[in-house]
Amino acid sequence: MKHFRLNSLILVLAMILSACGAEPVPTINAADVQHTAEAAAFTLVAQTQAAIPTATPLPPTEPPTQTPLPTETPVELPTLEVTATTAPIGGAPAGGATADPCATRVLSAPKGRETIIRIVNLTKAPITVSVYLNETAGQGECGYRSYNISKSSDVVITDLVQGCYNLWAWSTDPQIGVNTGGSGCINNTDKWTFEVSANMLKFVGP
């Protein structure tokens, strides 16, 4: 029992001596920690700002000047006056640069030396034919007429006079397109014939 008490006392004394000889553990001040953190943060911000590259101003440059392109001088081209004529649709040929007083005149009963004209439709479609008499030298007769001719048929005209004629034939049949013209001059009382095909109007004479 005595040995136990003695050992315990020795142990306590050793602990006291050990505690007295050891250096005390310093305590951390909260204010110091805060100031240290703030200083580190300011240092980091300063280093970051210093690392950002600065924009180097470019020297001023003058805008490029554009050399004007050479201008082309317009060259006057010679003009050519053309008297245009168009095919009649339901009447006489239309006038061109100079108005034809006969273009709108219906040829009813012309005066002059009589003749006979036959128009033959060689196509497989009904056609319309415009017959236009140019102004005659003797009587001054002129004007136009229109005739409807069935397919593979003809018409004989006995009340016309001698002179020069323009004929135009056309058809509205989409299967057999006809759009053609021809002319001829008649100088006697014989029967003069005009033949109409799909792409030609032919003056064959008496």
PDB file of C-alpha atoms in Angstrom:
ATOM      1  CA  MET A   1       0.000   0.000   0.000  1.00  0.00           C
ATOM      2  CA  LYS A   2       2.878   2.308   0.842  1.00  0.00           C
ATOM      3  CA  HIS A   3       4.567   1.504  -2.422  1.00  0.00           C
ATOM      4  CA  PHE A   4       1.401   2.466  -4.349  1.00  0.00           C
ATOM      5  CA  ARG A   5       1.147   5.875  -2.633  1.00  0.00           C
ATOM      6  CA  LEU A   6       4.800   6.556  -3.243  1.00  0.00           C
ATOM      7  CA  ASN A   7       4.557   5.699  -6.904  1.00  0.00           C
ATOM      8  CA  SER A   8       1.526   7.921  -7.293  1.00  0.00           C
ATOM      9  CA  LEU A   9       3.298  10.835  -5.682  1.00  0.00           C
ATOM     10  CA  ILE A  10       6.319  10.421  -7.876  1.00  0.00           C
ATOM     11  CA  LEU A  11       4.080  10.360 -10.962  1.00  0.00           C
ATOM     12  CA  VAL A  12       2.322  13.564  -9.957  1.00  0.00           C
ATOM     13  CA  LEU A  13       5.614  15.341  -9.253  1.00  0.00           C
ATOM     14  CA  ALA A  14       6.971  14.268 -12.609  1.00  0.00           C
ATOM     15  CA  MET A  15       3.948  15.643 -14.378  1.00  0.00           C
ATOM     16  CA  ILE A  16       4.256  18.970 -12.515  1.00  0.00           C
ATOM     17  CA  LEU A  17       7.929  19.276 -13.345  1.00  0.00           C
ATOM     18  CA  SER A  18       7.292  18.397 -16.954  1.00  0.00           C
ATOM     19  CA  ALA A  19       4.596  21.022 -17.189  1.00  0.00           C
ATOM     20  CA  CYS A  20       6.788  23.668 -15.642  1.00  0.00           C
ATOM     21  CA  GLY A  21       9.720  22.983 -17.979  1.00  0.00           C
ATOM     22  CA  ALA A  22       7.700  22.991 -21.263  1.00  0.00           C
ATOM     23  CA  GLU A  23       7.141  26.206 -23.219  1.00  0.00           C
ATOM     24  CA  PRO A  24       3.531  27.419 -23.274  1.00  0.00           C
ATOM     25  CA  VAL A  25       1.589  26.944 -26.545  1.00  0.00           C
ATOM     26  CA  PRO A  26       0.853  30.402 -28.000  1.00  0.00           C
ATOM     27  CA  THR A  27      -2.756  31.249 -28.582  1.00  0.00           C
ATOM     28  CA  ILE A  28      -4.001  32.709 -31.965  1.00  0.00           C
ATOM     29  CA  ASN A  29      -5.483  36.197 -31.871  1.00  0.00           C
ATOM     30  CA  ALA A  30      -8.611  36.531 -34.048  1.00  0.00           C
ATOM     31  CA  ALA A  31      -7.795  40.121 -35.003  1.00  0.00           C
ATOM     32  CA  ASP A  32      -4.355  39.101 -36.234  1.00  0.00           C
ATOM     33  CA  VAL A  33      -5.868  36.365 -38.383  1.00  0.00           C
ATOM     34  CA  GLN A  34      -8.285  38.853 -39.977  1.00  0.00           C
ATOM     35  CA  HIS A  35      -5.540  41.394 -40.724  1.00  0.00           C
ATOM     36  CA  THR A  36      -3.358  38.691 -42.263  1.00  0.00           C
ATOM     37  CA  ALA A  37      -6.190  37.514 -44.536  1.00  0.00           C
ATOM     38  CA  GLU A  38      -6.940  41.073 -45.647  1.00  0.00           C
ATOM     39  CA  ALA A  39      -3.311  41.727 -46.486  1.00  0.00           C
ATOM     40  CA  ALA A  40      -3.108  38.522 -48.525  1.00  0.00           C
ATOM     41  CA  ALA A  41      -6.272  39.421 -50.410  1.00  0.00           C
ATOM     42  CA  PHE A  42      -5.011  42.906 -51.269  1.00  0.00           C
ATOM     43  CA  THR A  43      -1.737  41.416 -52.472  1.00  0.00           C
ATOM     44  CA  LEU A  44      -3.580  38.925 -54.723  1.00  0.00           C
ATOM     45  CA  VAL A  45      -5.754  41.669 -56.236  1.00  0.00           C
ATOM     46  CA  ALA A  46      -2.725  43.841 -56.942  1.00  0.00           C
ATOM     47  CA  GLN A  47      -0.922  40.966 -58.658  1.00  0.00           C
ATOM     48  CA  THR A  48      -4.000  40.160 -60.770  1.00  0.00           C
ATOM     49  CA  GLN A  49      -4.384  43.769 -61.936  1.00  0.00           C
ATOM     50  CA  ALA A  50      -0.723  43.926 -62.806  1.00  0.00           C
ATOM     51  CA  ALA A  51      -1.002  40.768 -64.926  1.00  0.00           C
ATOM     52  CA  ILE A  52      -3.814  42.196 -67.137  1.00  0.00           C
ATOM     53  CA  PRO A  53      -2.297  43.366 -70.465  1.00  0.00           C
ATOM     54  CA  THR A  54      -2.960  46.977 -71.397  1.00  0.00           C
ATOM     55  CA  ALA A  55      -4.174  47.955 -74.865  1.00  0.00           C
ATOM     56  CA  THR A  56      -1.415  49.610 -76.850  1.00  0.00           C
ATOM     57  CA  PRO A  57      -2.830  52.580 -78.796  1.00  0.00           C
ATOM     58  CA  LEU A  58      -2.280  52.292 -82.537  1.00  0.00           C
ATOM     59  CA  PRO A  59      -0.789  55.212 -84.413  1.00  0.00           C
ATOM     60  CA  PRO A  60      -3.414  57.219 -86.353  1.00  0.00           C
ATOM     61  CA  THR A  61      -3.636  56.312 -90.018  1.00  0.00           C
ATOM     62  CA  GLU A  62      -5.105  58.384 -92.833  1.00  0.00           C
ATOM     63  CA  PRO A  63      -8.048  56.858 -94.693  1.00  0.00           C
ATOM     64  CA  PRO A  64      -6.978  55.488 -98.090  1.00  0.00           C
ATOM     65  CA  THR A  65      -7.841  57.661-101.012  1.00  0.00           C
ATOM     66  CA  GLN A  66      -9.564  55.993-103.956  1.00  0.00           C
ATOM     67  CA  THR A  67      -8.445  56.926-107.423  1.00  0.00           C
ATOM     68  CA  PRO A  68     -11.541  57.694-109.531  1.00  0.00           C
ATOM     69  CA  LEU A  69     -12.133  55.228-112.336  1.00  0.00           C
ATOM     70  CA  PRO A  70     -11.969  56.530-115.888  1.00  0.00           C
ATOM     71  CA  THR A  71     -15.362  57.439-117.247  1.00  0.00           C
ATOM     72  CA  GLU A  72     -16.514  56.145-120.587  1.00  0.00           C
ATOM     73  CA  THR A  73     -17.632  58.729-123.075  1.00  0.00           C
ATOM     74  CA  PRO A  74     -20.831  57.537-124.767  1.00  0.00           C
ATOM     75  CA  VAL A  75     -20.486  57.070-128.473  1.00  0.00           C
ATOM     76  CA  GLU A  76     -23.430  58.014-130.604  1.00  0.00           C
ATOM     77  CA  LEU A  77     -24.522  55.116-132.783  1.00  0.00           C
ATOM     78  CA  PRO A  78     -26.277  55.688-136.081  1.00  0.00           C
ATOM     79  CA  THR A  79     -29.999  55.153-135.902  1.00  0.00           C
ATOM     80  CA  LEU A  80     -31.958  53.270-138.509  1.00  0.00           C
ATOM     81  CA  GLU A  81     -35.587  54.071-139.068  1.00  0.00           C
ATOM     82  CA  VAL A  82     -37.600  50.936-139.674  1.00  0.00           C
ATOM     83  CA  THR A  83     -41.207  50.820-140.725  1.00  0.00           C
ATOM     84  CA  ALA A  84     -42.692  47.954-138.721  1.00  0.00           C
ATOM     85  CA  THR A  85     -45.731  46.021-139.840  1.00  0.00           C
ATOM     86  CA  THR A  86     -47.634  43.444-137.839  1.00  0.00           C
ATOM     87  CA  ALA A  87     -49.956  40.697-138.884  1.00  0.00           C
ATOM     88  CA  PRO A  88     -53.642  41.571-138.757  1.00  0.00           C
ATOM     89  CA  ILE A  89     -55.830  39.897-136.183  1.00  0.00           C
ATOM     90  CA  GLY A  90     -59.390  40.128-137.382  1.00  0.00           C
ATOM     91  CA  GLY A  91     -58.653  42.911-139.877  1.00  0.00           C
ATOM     92  CA  ALA A  92     -56.113  44.578-142.147  1.00  0.00           C
ATOM     93  CA  PRO A  93     -52.373  44.837-141.461  1.00  0.00           C
ATOM     94  CA  ALA A  94     -51.559  47.426-138.839  1.00  0.00           C
ATOM     95  CA  GLY A  95     -49.745  50.561-139.966  1.00  0.00           C
ATOM     96  CA  GLY A  96     -46.109  51.208-139.083  1.00  0.00           C
ATOM     97  CA  ALA A  97     -44.342  54.544-138.838  1.00  0.00           C
ATOM     98  CA  THR A  98     -46.709  56.114-141.405  1.00  0.00           C
ATOM     99  CA  ALA A  99     -50.448  55.645-140.927  1.00  0.00           C
ATOM    100  CA  ASP A 100     -52.213  53.851-143.785  1.00  0.00           C
ATOM    101  CA  PRO A 101     -55.676  55.317-144.405  1.00  0.00           C
ATOM    102  CA  CYS A 102     -56.739  51.967-145.893  1.00  0.00           C
ATOM    103  CA  ALA A 103     -55.853  49.976-142.769  1.00  0.00           C
ATOM    104  CA  THR A 104     -59.218  50.629-141.122  1.00  0.00           C
ATOM    105  CA  ARG A 105     -61.351  50.745-144.247  1.00  0.00           C
ATOM    106  CA  VAL A 106     -63.660  47.816-144.961  1.00  0.00           C
ATOM    107  CA  LEU A 107     -63.593  46.752-148.606  1.00  0.00           C
ATOM    108  CA  SER A 108     -67.311  46.510-149.362  1.00  0.00           C
ATOM    109  CA  ALA A 109     -67.908  46.975-153.132  1.00  0.00           C
ATOM    110  CA  PRO A 110     -64.727  48.317-154.724  1.00  0.00           C
ATOM    111  CA  LYS A 111     -64.753  50.031-158.093  1.00  0.00           C
ATOM    112  CA  GLY A 112     -62.422  48.963-160.868  1.00  0.00           C
ATOM    113  CA  ARG A 113     -61.739  46.141-163.260  1.00  0.00           C
ATOM    114  CA  GLU A 114     -63.254  42.969-161.898  1.00  0.00           C
ATOM    115  CA  THR A 115     -61.430  39.746-161.134  1.00  0.00           C
ATOM    116  CA  ILE A 116     -61.987  36.442-159.286  1.00  0.00           C
ATOM    117  CA  ILE A 117     -59.978  35.265-156.266  1.00  0.00           C
ATOM    118  CA  ARG A 118     -60.033  31.763-154.811  1.00  0.00           C
ATOM    119  CA  ILE A 119     -58.611  30.938-151.374  1.00  0.00           C
ATOM    120  CA  VAL A 120     -57.924  27.257-150.632  1.00  0.00           C
ATOM    121  CA  ASN A 121     -57.495  25.939-147.076  1.00  0.00           C
ATOM    122  CA  LEU A 122     -55.078  23.007-147.273  1.00  0.00           C
ATOM    123  CA  THR A 123     -54.855  22.599-143.476  1.00  0.00           C
ATOM    124  CA  LYS A 124     -56.857  20.275-141.233  1.00  0.00           C
ATOM    125  CA  ALA A 125     -58.210  23.135-139.133  1.00  0.00           C
ATOM    126  CA  PRO A 126     -60.683  25.975-139.758  1.00  0.00           C
ATOM    127  CA  ILE A 127     -58.926  29.273-140.527  1.00  0.00           C
ATOM    128  CA  THR A 128     -59.647  32.970-140.806  1.00  0.00           C
ATOM    129  CA  VAL A 129     -58.181  34.844-143.769  1.00  0.00           C
ATOM    130  CA  SER A 130     -57.806  38.620-143.981  1.00  0.00           C
ATOM    131  CA  VAL A 131     -57.761  39.907-147.583  1.00  0.00           C
ATOM    132  CA  TYR A 132     -56.267  43.387-147.923  1.00  0.00           C
ATOM    133  CA  LEU A 133     -56.375  45.398-151.164  1.00  0.00           C
ATOM    134  CA  ASN A 134     -53.613  47.973-151.505  1.00  0.00           C
ATOM    135  CA  GLU A 135     -54.731  51.313-152.929  1.00  0.00           C
ATOM    136  CA  THR A 136     -55.303  51.008-156.675  1.00  0.00           C
ATOM    137  CA  ALA A 137     -53.843  53.570-159.043  1.00  0.00           C
ATOM    138  CA  GLY A 138     -56.979  54.063-161.133  1.00  0.00           C
ATOM    139  CA  GLN A 139     -59.916  54.157-158.715  1.00  0.00           C
ATOM    140  CA  GLY A 140     -58.158  54.710-155.397  1.00  0.00           C
ATOM    141  CA  GLU A 141     -59.907  51.673-153.878  1.00  0.00           C
ATOM    142  CA  CYS A 142     -58.401  49.986-150.815  1.00  0.00           C
ATOM    143  CA  GLY A 143     -59.373  48.199-147.605  1.00  0.00           C
ATOM    144  CA  TYR A 144     -59.797  44.714-146.143  1.00  0.00           C
ATOM    145  CA  ARG A 145     -62.190  41.815-145.738  1.00  0.00           C
ATOM    146  CA  SER A 146     -62.149  38.681-143.578  1.00  0.00           C
ATOM    147  CA  TYR A 147     -63.297  35.174-144.478  1.00  0.00           C
ATOM    148  CA  ASN A 148     -63.808  32.071-142.334  1.00  0.00           C
ATOM    149  CA  ILE A 149     -62.903  28.884-144.195  1.00  0.00           C
ATOM    150  CA  SER A 150     -63.481  25.396-142.798  1.00  0.00           C
ATOM    151  CA  LYS A 151     -60.765  22.748-142.915  1.00  0.00           C
ATOM    152  CA  SER A 152     -59.867  21.296-146.340  1.00  0.00           C
ATOM    153  CA  SER A 153     -62.235  23.744-148.015  1.00  0.00           C
ATOM    154  CA  ASP A 154     -62.097  26.898-150.155  1.00  0.00           C
ATOM    155  CA  VAL A 155     -63.902  30.128-150.933  1.00  0.00           C
ATOM    156  CA  VAL A 156     -64.347  31.886-154.308  1.00  0.00           C
ATOM    157  CA  ILE A 157     -64.703  35.699-154.276  1.00  0.00           C
ATOM    158  CA  THR A 158     -66.245  37.271-157.398  1.00  0.00           C
ATOM    159  CA  ASP A 159     -66.775  40.906-156.397  1.00  0.00           C
ATOM    160  CA  LEU A 160     -63.159  42.039-156.073  1.00  0.00           C
ATOM    161  CA  VAL A 161     -61.113  44.173-158.446  1.00  0.00           C
ATOM    162  CA  GLN A 162     -57.685  43.890-160.012  1.00  0.00           C
ATOM    163  CA  GLY A 163     -54.813  45.139-157.883  1.00  0.00           C
ATOM    164  CA  CYS A 164     -52.225  43.994-155.372  1.00  0.00           C
ATOM    165  CA  TYR A 165     -53.406  42.009-152.337  1.00  0.00           C
ATOM    166  CA  ASN A 166     -51.925  41.023-148.991  1.00  0.00           C
ATOM    167  CA  LEU A 167     -53.424  37.980-147.298  1.00  0.00           C
ATOM    168  CA  TRP A 168     -52.957  36.709-143.754  1.00  0.00           C
ATOM    169  CA  ALA A 169     -54.318  33.413-142.414  1.00  0.00           C
ATOM    170  CA  TRP A 170     -54.492  32.103-138.846  1.00  0.00           C
ATOM    171  CA  SER A 171     -56.225  29.458-136.764  1.00  0.00           C
ATOM    172  CA  THR A 172     -56.988  29.162-133.053  1.00  0.00           C
ATOM    173  CA  ASP A 173     -56.908  25.357-133.108  1.00  0.00           C
ATOM    174  CA  PRO A 174     -54.164  24.318-130.599  1.00  0.00           C
ATOM    175  CA  GLN A 175     -53.636  21.006-132.393  1.00  0.00           C
ATOM    176  CA  ILE A 176     -52.925  22.573-135.806  1.00  0.00           C
ATOM    177  CA  GLY A 177     -51.361  26.020-135.494  1.00  0.00           C
ATOM    178  CA  VAL A 178     -51.704  28.254-138.570  1.00  0.00           C
ATOM    179  CA  ASN A 179     -50.193  31.736-138.736  1.00  0.00           C
ATOM    180  CA  THR A 180     -48.879  32.750-142.138  1.00  0.00           C
ATOM    181  CA  GLY A 181     -49.163  35.392-144.853  1.00  0.00           C
ATOM    182  CA  GLY A 182     -48.529  36.071-148.528  1.00  0.00           C
ATOM    183  CA  SER A 183     -49.186  38.575-151.322  1.00  0.00           C
ATOM    184  CA  GLY A 184     -49.749  38.822-155.052  1.00  0.00           C
ATOM    185  CA  CYS A 185     -50.831  41.244-157.769  1.00  0.00           C
ATOM    186  CA  ILE A 186     -53.753  40.487-160.125  1.00  0.00           C
ATOM    187  CA  ASN A 187     -53.960  42.117-163.560  1.00  0.00           C
ATOM    188  CA  ASN A 188     -56.715  40.280-165.444  1.00  0.00           C
ATOM    189  CA  THR A 189     -60.117  38.720-165.082  1.00  0.00           C
ATOM    190  CA  ASP A 190     -58.899  35.134-164.602  1.00  0.00           C
ATOM    191  CA  LYS A 191     -59.418  33.196-161.378  1.00  0.00           C
ATOM    192  CA  TRP A 192     -56.408  33.791-159.158  1.00  0.00           C
ATOM    193  CA  THR A 193     -55.678  31.319-156.366  1.00  0.00           C
ATOM    194  CA  PHE A 194     -54.084  31.617-152.908  1.00  0.00           C
ATOM    195  CA  GLU A 195     -53.253  28.338-151.116  1.00  0.00           C
ATOM    196  CA  VAL A 196     -52.977  28.251-147.321  1.00  0.00           C
ATOM    197  CA  SER A 197     -50.890  25.549-145.638  1.00  0.00           C
ATOM    198  CA  ALA A 198     -49.814  25.276-141.999  1.00  0.00           C
ATOM    199  CA  ASN A 199     -46.636  27.367-142.537  1.00  0.00           C
ATOM    200  CA  MET A 200     -47.127  29.038-145.929  1.00  0.00           C
ATOM    201  CA  LEU A 201     -49.605  31.154-147.888  1.00  0.00           C
ATOM    202  CA  LYS A 202     -48.788  30.741-151.559  1.00  0.00           C
ATOM    203  CA  PHE A 203     -49.946  32.823-154.529  1.00  0.00           C
ATOM    204  CA  VAL A 204     -50.253  30.340-157.422  1.00  0.00           C
ATOM    205  CA  GLY A 205     -51.856  32.527-160.104  1.00  0.00           C
ATOM    206  CA  PRO A 206     -54.729  31.635-162.440  1.00  0.00           C
TER     207      PRO A 206
END
